[in-house]
JSON list of C-alpha atoms in Angstrom, two decimals:
[
{"chain": "Q", "resi": 111, "resn": "ASP", "atom": "CA", "xyz": [168.22, 162.10, -49.37]},
{"chain": "Q", "resi": 112, "resn": "VAL", "atom": "CA", "xyz": [165.64, 162.56, -52.10]},
{"chain": "Q", "resi": 113, "resn": "LYS", "atom": "CA", "xyz": [164.78, 159.55, -54.17]},
{"chain": "Q", "resi": 114, "resn": "VAL", "atom": "CA", "xyz": [162.85, 158.96, -57.37]},
{"chain": "Q", "resi": 115, "resn": "THR", "atom": "CA", "xyz": [162.83, 155.42, -58.69]},
{"chain": "Q", "resi": 116, "resn": "GLN", "atom": "CA", "xyz": [161.67, 154.07, -62.03]},
{"chain": "Q", "resi": 117, "resn": "SER", "atom": "CA", "xyz": [160.50, 150.52, -62.50]},
{"chain": "Q", "resi": 118, "resn": "SER", "atom": "CA", "xyz": [162.87, 149.58, -65.30]},
{"chain": "Q", "resi": 119, "resn": "ARG", "atom": "CA", "xyz": [166.18, 150.89, -66.63]},
{"chain": "Q", "resi": 120, "resn": "TYR", "atom": "CA", "xyz": [165.80, 149.19, -70.02]},
{"chain": "Q", "resi": 121, "resn": "LEU", "atom": "CA", "xyz": [162.76, 147.88, -71.85]},
{"chain": "Q", "resi": 122, "resn": "VAL", "atom": "CA", "xyz": [162.30, 146.26, -75.25]},
{"chain": "Q", "resi": 123, "resn": "LYS", "atom": "CA", "xyz": [158.74, 146.06, -76.59]},
{"chain": "Q", "resi": 124, "resn": "ARG", "atom": "CA", "xyz": [157.01, 145.20, -79.84]},
{"chain": "Q", "resi": 125, "resn": "THR", "atom": "CA", "xyz": [154.95, 147.60, -81.92]},
{"chain": "Q", "resi": 126, "resn": "GLY", "atom": "CA", "xyz": [151.35, 147.62, -80.73]},
{"chain": "Q", "resi": 127, "resn": "GLU", "atom": "CA", "xyz": [152.08, 146.42, -77.20]},
{"chain": "Q", "resi": 128, "resn": "LYS", "atom": "CA", "xyz": [150.70, 148.30, -74.20]},
{"chain": "Q", "resi": 129, "resn": "VAL", "atom": "CA", "xyz": [153.60, 149.57, -72.09]},
{"chain": "Q", "resi": 130, "resn": "PHE", "atom": "CA", "xyz": [153.56, 150.66, -68.46]},
{"chain": "Q", "resi": 131, "resn": "LEU", "atom": "CA", "xyz": [156.32, 152.78, -66.96]},
{"chain": "Q", "resi": 132, "resn": "GLU", "atom": "CA", "xyz": [156.15, 153.36, -63.24]},
{"chain": "Q", "resi": 133, "resn": "CYS", "atom": "CA", "xyz": [157.70, 156.04, -61.08]},
{"chain": "Q", "resi": 134, "resn": "VAL", "atom": "CA", "xyz": [157.79, 156.27, -57.29]},
{"chain": "Q", "resi": 135, "resn": "GLN", "atom": "CA", "xyz": [159.03, 159.17, -55.15]},
{"chain": "Q", "resi": 136, "resn": "ASP", "atom": "CA", "xyz": [159.61, 159.11, -51.40]},
{"chain": "Q", "resi": 137, "resn": "MET", "atom": "CA", "xyz": [159.68, 162.88, -50.79]},
{"chain": "Q", "resi": 138, "resn": "ASP", "atom": "CA", "xyz": [155.94, 163.54, -50.37]},
{"chain": "Q", "resi": 139, "resn": "HIS", "atom": "CA", "xyz": [156.06, 165.88, -53.38]},
{"chain": "Q", "resi": 140, "resn": "GLU", "atom": "CA", "xyz": [152.81, 167.19, -54.80]},
{"chain": "Q", "resi": 141, "resn": "ASN", "atom": "CA", "xyz": [153.95, 167.38, -58.41]},
{"chain": "Q", "resi": 142, "resn": "MET", "atom": "CA", "xyz": [155.17, 164.63, -60.70]},
{"chain": "Q", "resi": 143, "resn": "PHE", "atom": "CA", "xyz": [156.25, 164.75, -64.33]},
{"chain": "Q", "resi": 144, "resn": "TRP", "atom": "CA", "xyz": [157.00, 162.50, -67.27]},
{"chain": "Q", "resi": 145, "resn": "TYR", "atom": "CA", "xyz": [159.45, 163.60, -69.95]},
{"chain": "Q", "resi": 146, "resn": "ARG", "atom": "CA", "xyz": [161.04, 162.01, -72.95]},
{"chain": "Q", "resi": 147, "resn": "GLN", "atom": "CA", "xyz": [164.54, 162.93, -74.01]},
{"chain": "Q", "resi": 148, "resn": "ASP", "atom": "CA", "xyz": [165.80, 162.58, -77.56]},
{"chain": "Q", "resi": 149, "resn": "PRO", "atom": "CA", "xyz": [169.08, 163.76, -79.10]},
{"chain": "Q", "resi": 150, "resn": "GLY", "atom": "CA", "xyz": [168.82, 167.29, -80.42]},
{"chain": "Q", "resi": 151, "resn": "LEU", "atom": "CA", "xyz": [165.31, 167.78, -79.02]},
{"chain": "Q", "resi": 152, "resn": "GLY", "atom": "CA", "xyz": [166.10, 168.09, -75.33]},
{"chain": "Q", "resi": 153, "resn": "LEU", "atom": "CA", "xyz": [163.60, 167.24, -72.61]},
{"chain": "Q", "resi": 154, "resn": "ARG", "atom": "CA", "xyz": [159.99, 167.33, -73.69]},
{"chain": "Q", "resi": 155, "resn": "LEU", "atom": "CA", "xyz": [157.14, 167.23, -71.19]},
{"chain": "Q", "resi": 156, "resn": "ILE", "atom": "CA", "xyz": [154.55, 164.51, -71.85]},
{"chain": "Q", "resi": 157, "resn": "TYR", "atom": "CA", "xyz": [152.23, 164.83, -68.85]},
{"chain": "Q", "resi": 158, "resn": "PHE", "atom": "CA", "xyz": [152.33, 166.14, -65.33]},
{"chain": "Q", "resi": 159, "resn": "SER", "atom": "CA", "xyz": [150.26, 165.76, -62.18]},
{"chain": "Q", "resi": 160, "resn": "TYR", "atom": "CA", "xyz": [149.87, 168.32, -59.42]},
{"chain": "Q", "resi": 161, "resn": "ASP", "atom": "CA", "xyz": [147.80, 166.15, -57.08]},
{"chain": "Q", "resi": 162, "resn": "VAL", "atom": "CA", "xyz": [146.42, 162.66, -56.72]},
{"chain": "Q", "resi": 163, "resn": "LYS", "atom": "CA", "xyz": [144.07, 161.84, -59.60]},
{"chain": "Q", "resi": 164, "resn": "MET", "atom": "CA", "xyz": [144.86, 165.19, -61.24]},
{"chain": "Q", "resi": 165, "resn": "LYS", "atom": "CA", "xyz": [146.75, 165.38, -64.52]},
{"chain": "Q", "resi": 166, "resn": "GLU", "atom": "CA", "xyz": [147.51, 167.86, -67.25]},
{"chain": "Q", "resi": 167, "resn": "LYS", "atom": "CA", "xyz": [148.84, 167.43, -70.74]},
{"chain": "Q", "resi": 168, "resn": "GLY", "atom": "CA", "xyz": [152.33, 168.59, -71.47]},
{"chain": "Q", "resi": 169, "resn": "ASP", "atom": "CA", "xyz": [153.79, 169.46, -74.84]},
{"chain": "Q", "resi": 170, "resn": "ILE", "atom": "CA", "xyz": [153.62, 166.02, -76.47]},
{"chain": "Q", "resi": 171, "resn": "PRO", "atom": "CA", "xyz": [150.80, 163.94, -74.90]},
{"chain": "Q", "resi": 172, "resn": "GLU", "atom": "CA", "xyz": [149.68, 162.13, -78.07]},
{"chain": "Q", "resi": 173, "resn": "GLY", "atom": "CA", "xyz": [149.97, 158.37, -77.76]},
{"chain": "Q", "resi": 174, "resn": "TYR", "atom": "CA", "xyz": [150.41, 158.48, -73.99]},
{"chain": "Q", "resi": 175, "resn": "SER", "atom": "CA", "xyz": [148.22, 158.44, -70.91]},
{"chain": "Q", "resi": 176, "resn": "VAL", "atom": "CA", "xyz": [148.99, 158.64, -67.19]},
{"chain": "Q", "resi": 177, "resn": "SER", "atom": "CA", "xyz": [147.64, 157.49, -63.88]},
{"chain": "Q", "resi": 178, "resn": "ARG", "atom": "CA", "xyz": [148.16, 158.84, -60.37]},
{"chain": "Q", "resi": 179, "resn": "GLU", "atom": "CA", "xyz": [146.17, 156.89, -57.81]},
{"chain": "Q", "resi": 180, "resn": "LYS", "atom": "CA", "xyz": [148.56, 157.54, -54.92]},
{"chain": "Q", "resi": 181, "resn": "LYS", "atom": "CA", "xyz": [150.64, 160.60, -54.15]},
{"chain": "Q", "resi": 182, "resn": "GLU", "atom": "CA", "xyz": [153.95, 158.78, -54.42]},
{"chain": "Q", "resi": 183, "resn": "ARG", "atom": "CA", "xyz": [153.30, 156.92, -57.68]},
{"chain": "Q", "resi": 184, "resn": "PHE", "atom": "CA", "xyz": [152.90, 158.22, -61.23]},
{"chain": "Q", "resi": 185, "resn": "SER", "atom": "CA", "xyz": [152.52, 155.85, -64.15]},
{"chain": "Q", "resi": 186, "resn": "LEU", "atom": "CA", "xyz": [153.02, 156.50, -67.84]},
{"chain": "Q", "resi": 187, "resn": "ILE", "atom": "CA", "xyz": [151.12, 154.29, -70.27]},
{"chain": "Q", "resi": 188, "resn": "LEU", "atom": "CA", "xyz": [151.83, 153.82, -73.94]},
{"chain": "Q", "resi": 189, "resn": "GLU", "atom": "CA", "xyz": [148.49, 152.53, -75.21]},
{"chain": "Q", "resi": 190, "resn": "SER", "atom": "CA", "xyz": [149.90, 151.02, -78.39]},
{"chain": "Q", "resi": 191, "resn": "ALA", "atom": "CA", "xyz": [153.65, 151.36, -78.67]},
{"chain": "Q", "resi": 192, "resn": "SER", "atom": "CA", "xyz": [155.11, 152.61, -81.91]},
{"chain": "Q", "resi": 193, "resn": "THR", "atom": "CA", "xyz": [158.69, 152.79, -83.11]},
{"chain": "Q", "resi": 194, "resn": "ASN", "atom": "CA", "xyz": [158.70, 156.58, -82.84]},
{"chain": "Q", "resi": 195, "resn": "GLN", "atom": "CA", "xyz": [158.21, 156.18, -79.10]},
{"chain": "Q", "resi": 196, "resn": "THR", "atom": "CA", "xyz": [161.68, 154.69, -78.76]},
{"chain": "Q", "resi": 197, "resn": "SER", "atom": "CA", "xyz": [163.32, 157.10, -76.35]},
{"chain": "Q", "resi": 198, "resn": "MET", "atom": "CA", "xyz": [164.70, 157.79, -72.90]},
{"chain": "Q", "resi": 199, "resn": "TYR", "atom": "CA", "xyz": [161.82, 158.38, -70.47]},
{"chain": "Q", "resi": 200, "resn": "LEU", "atom": "CA", "xyz": [162.46, 160.44, -67.36]},
{"chain": "Q", "resi": 201, "resn": "CYS", "atom": "CA", "xyz": [160.23, 160.86, -64.33]},
{"chain": "Q", "resi": 202, "resn": "ALA", "atom": "CA", "xyz": [160.59, 163.79, -61.94]},
{"chain": "Q", "resi": 203, "resn": "SER", "atom": "CA", "xyz": [158.91, 165.17, -58.84]},
{"chain": "Q", "resi": 204, "resn": "SER", "atom": "CA", "xyz": [158.84, 168.57, -57.17]},
{"chain": "Q", "resi": 205, "resn": "ILE", "atom": "CA", "xyz": [157.17, 170.81, -54.64]},
{"chain": "Q", "resi": 206, "resn": "THR", "atom": "CA", "xyz": [155.41, 173.87, -56.03]},
{"chain": "Q", "resi": 207, "resn": "ALA", "atom": "CA", "xyz": [158.04, 176.40, -54.96]},
{"chain": "Q", "resi": 208, "resn": "PRO", "atom": "CA", "xyz": [160.80, 176.85, -55.98]},
{"chain": "Q", "resi": 209, "resn": "LYS", "atom": "CA", "xyz": [159.84, 174.17, -58.54]},
{"chain": "Q", "resi": 210, "resn": "THR", "atom": "CA", "xyz": [163.12, 172.32, -58.33]},
{"chain": "Q", "resi": 211, "resn": "GLN", "atom": "CA", "xyz": [162.58, 168.92, -59.92]},
{"chain": "Q", "resi": 212, "resn": "TYR", "atom": "CA", "xyz": [164.26, 165.70, -58.85]},
{"chain": "Q", "resi": 213, "resn": "PHE", "atom": "CA", "xyz": [164.72, 163.07, -61.51]},
{"chain": "Q", "resi": 214, "resn": "GLY", "atom": "CA", "xyz": [164.74, 159.32, -61.58]},
{"chain": "Q", "resi": 215, "resn": "PRO", "atom": "CA", "xyz": [167.47, 157.36, -63.39]},
{"chain": "Q", "resi": 216, "resn": "GLY", "atom": "CA", "xyz": [165.43, 157.04, -66.57]},
{"chain": "Q", "resi": 217, "resn": "THR", "atom": "CA", "xyz": [164.01, 154.16, -68.62]},
{"chain": "Q", "resi": 218, "resn": "ARG", "atom": "CA", "xyz": [165.49, 153.54, -72.03]},
{"chain": "Q", "resi": 219, "resn": "LEU", "atom": "CA", "xyz": [162.67, 152.12, -74.16]},
{"chain": "Q", "resi": 220, "resn": "LEU", "atom": "CA", "xyz": [163.22, 150.42, -77.48]},
{"chain": "Q", "resi": 221, "resn": "VAL", "atom": "CA", "xyz": [160.14, 149.64, -79.58]},
{"chain": "Q", "resi": 222, "resn": "LEU", "atom": "CA", "xyz": [160.75, 147.14, -82.36]},
{"chain": "C", "resi": 270, "resn": "THR", "atom": "CA", "xyz": [156.34, 180.80, -74.79]},
{"chain": "C", "resi": 271, "resn": "GLN", "atom": "CA", "xyz": [159.37, 180.91, -72.54]},
{"chain": "C", "resi": 272, "resn": "LEU", "atom": "CA", "xyz": [162.63, 179.68, -74.05]},
{"chain": "C", "resi": 273, "resn": "LEU", "atom": "CA", "xyz": [166.06, 179.05, -72.56]},
{"chain": "C", "resi": 274, "resn": "GLU", "atom": "CA", "xyz": [169.04, 179.10, -74.90]},
{"chain": "C", "resi": 275, "resn": "GLN", "atom": "CA", "xyz": [172.21, 177.39, -73.76]},
{"chain": "C", "resi": 276, "resn": "SER", "atom": "CA", "xyz": [175.64, 178.01, -75.21]},
{"chain": "C", "resi": 277, "resn": "PRO", "atom": "CA", "xyz": [177.85, 176.56, -76.33]},
{"chain": "C", "resi": 278, "resn": "GLN", "atom": "CA", "xyz": [176.02, 173.43, -77.42]},
{"chain": "C", "resi": 279, "resn": "PHE", "atom": "CA", "xyz": [179.25, 171.37, -77.29]},
{"chain": "C", "resi": 280, "resn": "LEU", "atom": "CA", "xyz": [182.51, 172.01, -75.43]},
{"chain": "C", "resi": 281, "resn": "SER", "atom": "CA", "xyz": [185.62, 169.83, -75.39]},
{"chain": "C", "resi": 282, "resn": "ILE", "atom": "CA", "xyz": [188.52, 170.90, -73.18]},
{"chain": "C", "resi": 283, "resn": "GLN", "atom": "CA", "xyz": [191.62, 169.54, -71.50]},
{"chain": "C", "resi": 284, "resn": "GLU", "atom": "CA", "xyz": [191.82, 168.69, -67.82]},
{"chain": "C", "resi": 285, "resn": "GLY", "atom": "CA", "xyz": [192.80, 171.71, -65.76]},
{"chain": "C", "resi": 286, "resn": "GLU", "atom": "CA", "xyz": [191.21, 174.32, -68.02]},
{"chain": "C", "resi": 287, "resn": "ASN", "atom": "CA", "xyz": [188.51, 176.75, -66.90]},
{"chain": "C", "resi": 288, "resn": "LEU", "atom": "CA", "xyz": [185.21, 177.13, -68.70]},
{"chain": "C", "resi": 289, "resn": "THR", "atom": "CA", "xyz": [181.92, 179.01, -68.60]},
{"chain": "C", "resi": 290, "resn": "VAL", "atom": "CA", "xyz": [178.58, 177.94, -70.04]},
{"chain": "C", "resi": 291, "resn": "TYR", "atom": "CA", "xyz": [175.60, 180.20, -70.45]},
{"chain": "C", "resi": 292, "resn": "CYS", "atom": "CA", "xyz": [171.85, 180.04, -70.16]},
{"chain": "C", "resi": 293, "resn": "ASN", "atom": "CA", "xyz": [169.90, 182.96, -71.63]},
{"chain": "C", "resi": 294, "resn": "SER", "atom": "CA", "xyz": [166.29, 183.99, -72.08]},
{"chain": "C", "resi": 295, "resn": "SER", "atom": "CA", "xyz": [164.19, 187.03, -72.89]},
{"chain": "C", "resi": 296, "resn": "SER", "atom": "CA", "xyz": [161.80, 185.97, -70.10]},
{"chain": "C", "resi": 297, "resn": "VAL", "atom": "CA", "xyz": [162.06, 186.51, -66.36]},
{"chain": "C", "resi": 298, "resn": "PHE", "atom": "CA", "xyz": [162.25, 183.39, -64.21]},
{"chain": "C", "resi": 299, "resn": "SER", "atom": "CA", "xyz": [161.34, 183.07, -60.54]},
{"chain": "C", "resi": 300, "resn": "SER", "atom": "CA", "xyz": [163.99, 180.40, -60.05]},
{"chain": "C", "resi": 301, "resn": "LEU", "atom": "CA", "xyz": [166.68, 178.71, -62.07]},
{"chain": "C", "resi": 302, "resn": "GLN", "atom": "CA", "xyz": [168.15, 175.26, -61.67]},
{"chain": "C", "resi": 303, "resn": "TRP", "atom": "CA", "xyz": [171.30, 173.66, -63.06]},
{"chain": "C", "resi": 304, "resn": "TYR", "atom": "CA", "xyz": [171.54, 169.92, -63.57]},
{"chain": "C", "resi": 305, "resn": "ARG", "atom": "CA", "xyz": [174.28, 167.55, -64.73]},
{"chain": "C", "resi": 306, "resn": "GLN", "atom": "CA", "xyz": [173.36, 164.42, -66.63]},
{"chain": "C", "resi": 307, "resn": "GLU", "atom": "CA", "xyz": [175.74, 161.55, -67.29]},
{"chain": "C", "resi": 308, "resn": "PRO", "atom": "CA", "xyz": [175.15, 159.17, -70.23]},
{"chain": "C", "resi": 309, "resn": "GLY", "atom": "CA", "xyz": [172.29, 156.78, -69.57]},
{"chain": "C", "resi": 310, "resn": "GLU", "atom": "CA", "xyz": [171.31, 158.45, -66.30]},
{"chain": "C", "resi": 311, "resn": "GLY", "atom": "CA", "xyz": [168.75, 161.00, -65.18]},
{"chain": "C", "resi": 312, "resn": "PRO", "atom": "CA", "xyz": [169.69, 164.65, -64.54]},
{"chain": "C", "resi": 313, "resn": "VAL", "atom": "CA", "xyz": [171.08, 165.33, -61.09]},
{"chain": "C", "resi": 314, "resn": "LEU", "atom": "CA", "xyz": [170.38, 168.68, -59.45]},
{"chain": "C", "resi": 315, "resn": "LEU", "atom": "CA", "xyz": [173.46, 170.84, -58.86]},
{"chain": "C", "resi": 316, "resn": "VAL", "atom": "CA", "xyz": [171.93, 174.08, -57.60]},
{"chain": "C", "resi": 317, "resn": "THR", "atom": "CA", "xyz": [168.81, 176.22, -57.42]},
{"chain": "C", "resi": 318, "resn": "VAL", "atom": "CA", "xyz": [169.07, 180.03, -57.50]},
{"chain": "C", "resi": 319, "resn": "VAL", "atom": "CA", "xyz": [166.11, 182.30, -56.79]},
{"chain": "C", "resi": 320, "resn": "THR", "atom": "CA", "xyz": [167.42, 185.85, -56.24]},
{"chain": "C", "resi": 321, "resn": "GLY", "atom": "CA", "xyz": [168.62, 188.18, -58.99]},
{"chain": "C", "resi": 322, "resn": "GLY", "atom": "CA", "xyz": [172.41, 188.60, -58.76]},
{"chain": "C", "resi": 323, "resn": "GLU", "atom": "CA", "xyz": [172.77, 185.51, -56.58]},
{"chain": "C", "resi": 324, "resn": "VAL", "atom": "CA", "xyz": [176.06, 183.63, -56.71]},
{"chain": "C", "resi": 325, "resn": "LYS", "atom": "CA", "xyz": [176.42, 180.11, -55.39]},
{"chain": "C", "resi": 326, "resn": "LYS", "atom": "CA", "xyz": [179.56, 178.00, -55.20]},
{"chain": "C", "resi": 327, "resn": "LEU", "atom": "CA", "xyz": [179.77, 174.23, -55.17]},
{"chain": "C", "resi": 328, "resn": "LYS", "atom": "CA", "xyz": [183.43, 173.27, -54.85]},
{"chain": "C", "resi": 329, "resn": "ARG", "atom": "CA", "xyz": [184.94, 174.19, -58.25]},
{"chain": "C", "resi": 330, "resn": "LEU", "atom": "CA", "xyz": [181.57, 175.20, -59.75]},
{"chain": "C", "resi": 331, "resn": "THR", "atom": "CA", "xyz": [180.27, 178.77, -59.52]},
{"chain": "C", "resi": 332, "resn": "PHE", "atom": "CA", "xyz": [176.70, 179.58, -60.50]},
{"chain": "C", "resi": 333, "resn": "GLN", "atom": "CA", "xyz": [175.38, 183.07, -61.10]},
{"chain": "C", "resi": 334, "resn": "PHE", "atom": "CA", "xyz": [171.81, 184.26, -61.64]},
{"chain": "C", "resi": 335, "resn": "GLY", "atom": "CA", "xyz": [171.53, 187.47, -63.62]},
{"chain": "C", "resi": 336, "resn": "ASP", "atom": "CA", "xyz": [170.34, 190.64, -61.93]},
{"chain": "C", "resi": 337, "resn": "ALA", "atom": "CA", "xyz": [167.21, 190.69, -64.08]},
{"chain": "C", "resi": 338, "resn": "ARG", "atom": "CA", "xyz": [166.62, 186.95, -63.55]},
{"chain": "C", "resi": 339, "resn": "LYS", "atom": "CA", "xyz": [166.71, 186.30, -67.29]},
{"chain": "C", "resi": 340, "resn": "ASP", "atom": "CA", "xyz": [170.06, 184.56, -67.55]},
{"chain": "C", "resi": 341, "resn": "SER", "atom": "CA", "xyz": [172.55, 182.44, -65.68]},
{"chain": "C", "resi": 342, "resn": "SER", "atom": "CA", "xyz": [176.09, 181.16, -66.02]},
{"chain": "C", "resi": 343, "resn": "LEU", "atom": "CA", "xyz": [178.05, 178.19, -64.74]},
{"chain": "C", "resi": 344, "resn": "HIS", "atom": "CA", "xyz": [181.81, 178.53, -64.35]},
{"chain": "C", "resi": 345, "resn": "ILE", "atom": "CA", "xyz": [184.02, 175.51, -63.71]},
{"chain": "C", "resi": 346, "resn": "THR", "atom": "CA", "xyz": [187.55, 176.03, -62.44]},
{"chain": "C", "resi": 347, "resn": "ALA", "atom": "CA", "xyz": [190.26, 173.49, -63.20]},
{"chain": "C", "resi": 348, "resn": "ALA", "atom": "CA", "xyz": [187.94, 171.06, -64.96]},
{"chain": "C", "resi": 349, "resn": "GLN", "atom": "CA", "xyz": [188.36, 167.34, -64.31]},
{"chain": "C", "resi": 350, "resn": "PRO", "atom": "CA", "xyz": [187.28, 164.31, -66.38]},
{"chain": "C", "resi": 351, "resn": "GLY", "atom": "CA", "xyz": [184.59, 163.66, -63.76]},
{"chain": "C", "resi": 352, "resn": "ASP", "atom": "CA", "xyz": [182.94, 166.94, -64.81]},
{"chain": "C", "resi": 353, "resn": "THR", "atom": "CA", "xyz": [182.09, 165.41, -68.18]},
{"chain": "C", "resi": 354, "resn": "GLY", "atom": "CA", "xyz": [178.36, 165.37, -68.87]},
{"chain": "C", "resi": 355, "resn": "LEU", "atom": "CA", "xyz": [175.36, 167.27, -70.20]},
{"chain": "C", "resi": 356, "resn": "TYR", "atom": "CA", "xyz": [174.69, 170.46, -68.28]},
{"chain": "C", "resi": 357, "resn": "LEU", "atom": "CA", "xyz": [171.06, 171.55, -68.32]},
{"chain": "C", "resi": 358, "resn": "CYS", "atom": "CA", "xyz": [169.54, 174.77, -67.07]},
{"chain": "C", "resi": 359, "resn": "ALA", "atom": "CA", "xyz": [165.86, 175.03, -66.22]},
{"chain": "C", "resi": 360, "resn": "GLY", "atom": "CA", "xyz": [163.75, 178.03, -65.29]},
{"chain": "C", "resi": 361, "resn": "GLY", "atom": "CA", "xyz": [160.61, 178.31, -63.20]},
{"chain": "C", "resi": 362, "resn": "GLY", "atom": "CA", "xyz": [158.32, 180.95, -64.66]},
{"chain": "C", "resi": 363, "resn": "GLY", "atom": "CA", "xyz": [154.67, 181.63, -65.27]},
{"chain": "C", "resi": 364, "resn": "SER", "atom": "CA", "xyz": [153.34, 178.14, -64.63]},
{"chain": "C", "resi": 365, "resn": "ASN", "atom": "CA", "xyz": [152.86, 177.13, -61.01]},
{"chain": "C", "resi": 366, "resn": "TYR", "atom": "CA", "xyz": [154.36, 173.74, -61.62]},
{"chain": "C", "resi": 367, "resn": "LYS", "atom": "CA", "xyz": [156.43, 173.43, -64.75]},
{"chain": "C", "resi": 368, "resn": "LEU", "atom": "CA", "xyz": [160.03, 174.21, -65.60]},
{"chain": "C", "resi": 369, "resn": "THR", "atom": "CA", "xyz": [161.35, 175.37, -68.95]},
{"chain": "C", "resi": 370, "resn": "PHE", "atom": "CA", "xyz": [164.47, 173.42, -69.90]},
{"chain": "C", "resi": 371, "resn": "GLY", "atom": "CA", "xyz": [167.32, 174.44, -72.16]},
{"chain": "C", "resi": 372, "resn": "LYS", "atom": "CA", "xyz": [168.73, 171.83, -74.55]},
{"chain": "C", "resi": 373, "resn": "GLY", "atom": "CA", "xyz": [171.98, 171.64, -72.66]},
{"chain": "C", "resi": 374, "resn": "THR", "atom": "CA", "xyz": [175.73, 172.00, -73.07]},
{"chain": "C", "resi": 375, "resn": "LEU", "atom": "CA", "xyz": [177.59, 168.73, -73.63]},
{"chain": "C", "resi": 376, "resn": "LEU", "atom": "CA", "xyz": [180.95, 169.05, -71.88]},
{"chain": "C", "resi": 377, "resn": "THR", "atom": "CA", "xyz": [183.84, 166.66, -72.43]},
{"chain": "C", "resi": 378, "resn": "VAL", "atom": "CA", "xyz": [186.94, 167.01, -70.26]},
{"chain": "C", "resi": 379, "resn": "ASN", "atom": "CA", "xyz": [189.86, 165.08, -71.69]},
{"chain": "C", "resi": 380, "resn": "PRO", "atom": "CA", "xyz": [192.58, 163.70, -69.39]}
]
């Protein structure tokens, strides 16, 4: 059974803090993704990685960075959290074809 | 830019009713996925379709991929409260890695 886990289900942080969200997959997938999901805006891609140490910007990378040092782990970093980064963050992984993505349970982040 | 439009945006029905939700695009997709997402959880994959005209059944759910691979539908027979959730479609297209997601149909099935 495929499994994607995320380090926290809920997080509360202060404005200006550095925030780390971690994602681990046990399916040996090449590709990993970070999305944020907001009401009315759907899923928006922040960053993705198609191999270890490789990353590409998604649609909304500003204010975020990522790290992929091992194939199974993909981290999202908020360098200096702001209130407009309050959101549900979803991690996913996939193989290249047919691109089906498997999602983690999500991290609900509140920035005060 | 590839876009997927889902309709309706919201749907509230009574237990036992049938329903169909739609996922449409002007672009051709190499594959199409349907997910269901419950409140506070991540999307869970229901099905992947890859062949134009393909029909897949998952118990009371029937998924169809359009002949031209530009659209898809999800039909639920005799809906149950457990079917409540956000239904998302996602298409694999030009990019080797990424999916294009629709904004979803929020389904509520009332007992």
